[in-house]
Amino acid sequence: DLVALLVPQQFHLTKTSGPNAGTQIANFRTHFNLFVYRLSIAVNADDPEVDDLVILAAGCLIAAIEGRQDA
């Protein structure tokens, strides 16, 4: 658990079907902070099938899951 606090985690949202399969749409990265959970989201490719709000919702889901693991 201590290693997870010191080493930032990275998650990738990748398109798996269609003509651009394998394209990374977004990256999620945690940042080290003792007091506040920080997650940055970088949108790499604009995809007409994936709305930006879905990417934001995925980030909220990751933050909720990570916060639940600490308890």
mmCIF file of C-alpha atoms in Angstrom:
data_model
loop_
_atom_site.group_PDB
_atom_site.id
_atom_site.type_symbol
_atom_site.label_atom_id
_atom_site.label_comp_id
_atom_site.label_asym_id
_atom_site.label_seq_id
_atom_site.Cartn_x
_atom_site.Cartn_y
_atom_site.Cartn_z
ATOM 1 C CA ASP A 1 0.000 0.000 0.000
ATOM 2 C CA LEU A 2 2.885 2.379 0.699
ATOM 3 C CA VAL A 3 4.306 1.799 -2.770
ATOM 4 C CA ALA A 4 0.943 2.710 -4.328
ATOM 5 C CA LEU A 5 1.095 6.075 -2.541
ATOM 6 C CA LEU A 6 4.585 6.898 -3.795
ATOM 7 C CA VAL A 7 4.383 5.536 -7.345
ATOM 8 C CA PRO A 8 1.827 7.212 -9.613
ATOM 9 C CA GLN A 9 -0.588 4.915 -11.390
ATOM 10 C CA GLN A 10 -1.514 5.280 -15.044
ATOM 11 C CA PHE A 11 -4.641 4.118 -16.837
ATOM 12 C CA HIS A 12 -5.279 4.238 -20.583
ATOM 13 C CA LEU A 13 -8.570 4.438 -22.470
ATOM 14 C CA THR A 14 -7.993 2.650 -25.781
ATOM 15 C CA LYS A 15 -10.361 2.151 -28.684
ATOM 16 C CA THR A 16 -10.765 -1.564 -29.375
ATOM 17 C CA SER A 17 -13.013 -1.665 -32.437
ATOM 18 C CA GLY A 18 -13.560 0.195 -35.651
ATOM 19 C CA PRO A 19 -11.122 1.577 -38.198
ATOM 20 C CA ASN A 20 -8.876 3.224 -35.587
ATOM 21 C CA ALA A 21 -8.615 0.239 -33.230
ATOM 22 C CA GLY A 22 -5.698 0.471 -30.816
ATOM 23 C CA THR A 23 -5.740 4.281 -30.663
ATOM 24 C CA GLN A 24 -5.318 5.703 -27.161
ATOM 25 C CA ILE A 25 -8.161 8.118 -26.582
ATOM 26 C CA ALA A 26 -7.232 9.299 -23.085
ATOM 27 C CA ASN A 27 -4.687 8.800 -20.305
ATOM 28 C CA PHE A 28 -5.456 8.968 -16.583
ATOM 29 C CA ARG A 29 -2.597 9.544 -14.135
ATOM 30 C CA THR A 30 -2.559 9.829 -10.352
ATOM 31 C CA HIS A 31 -0.262 12.297 -8.618
ATOM 32 C CA PHE A 32 1.455 11.912 -5.271
ATOM 33 C CA ASN A 33 -0.150 14.019 -2.560
ATOM 34 C CA LEU A 34 -0.560 13.042 1.092
ATOM 35 C CA PHE A 35 -3.710 15.064 1.702
ATOM 36 C CA VAL A 36 -5.721 15.164 -1.533
ATOM 37 C CA TYR A 37 -6.366 12.545 -4.223
ATOM 38 C CA ARG A 38 -5.320 14.014 -7.578
ATOM 39 C CA LEU A 39 -6.063 12.473 -10.957
ATOM 40 C CA SER A 40 -5.173 14.155 -14.232
ATOM 41 C CA ILE A 41 -6.902 13.338 -17.503
ATOM 42 C CA ALA A 42 -5.255 13.931 -20.881
ATOM 43 C CA VAL A 43 -7.405 13.503 -23.970
ATOM 44 C CA ASN A 44 -5.086 12.347 -26.761
ATOM 45 C CA ALA A 45 -7.413 11.802 -29.714
ATOM 46 C CA ASP A 46 -10.792 13.274 -30.539
ATOM 47 C CA ASP A 47 -13.173 10.395 -31.193
ATOM 48 C CA PRO A 48 -16.709 11.106 -32.447
ATOM 49 C CA GLU A 49 -17.991 7.887 -30.825
ATOM 50 C CA VAL A 50 -16.731 8.754 -27.319
ATOM 51 C CA ASP A 51 -18.056 11.910 -25.698
ATOM 52 C CA ASP A 52 -15.768 13.963 -23.455
ATOM 53 C CA LEU A 53 -18.255 13.559 -20.600
ATOM 54 C CA VAL A 54 -17.802 9.775 -20.804
ATOM 55 C CA ILE A 55 -14.053 10.267 -20.363
ATOM 56 C CA LEU A 56 -14.710 12.520 -17.361
ATOM 57 C CA ALA A 57 -17.111 9.932 -15.917
ATOM 58 C CA ALA A 58 -14.427 7.241 -16.317
ATOM 59 C CA GLY A 59 -12.045 9.449 -14.328
ATOM 60 C CA CYS A 60 -14.656 9.853 -11.582
ATOM 61 C CA LEU A 61 -15.141 6.086 -11.513
ATOM 62 C CA ILE A 62 -11.397 5.495 -11.190
ATOM 63 C CA ALA A 63 -11.210 8.028 -8.334
ATOM 64 C CA ALA A 64 -14.137 6.357 -6.556
ATOM 65 C CA ILE A 65 -12.617 2.891 -6.894
ATOM 66 C CA GLU A 66 -9.199 4.075 -5.698
ATOM 67 C CA GLY A 67 -10.749 5.889 -2.738
ATOM 68 C CA ARG A 68 -12.702 2.798 -1.795
ATOM 69 C CA GLN A 69 -9.541 0.675 -1.729
ATOM 70 C CA ASP A 70 -7.893 2.912 0.868
ATOM 71 C CA ALA A 71 -10.694 2.430 3.388
#
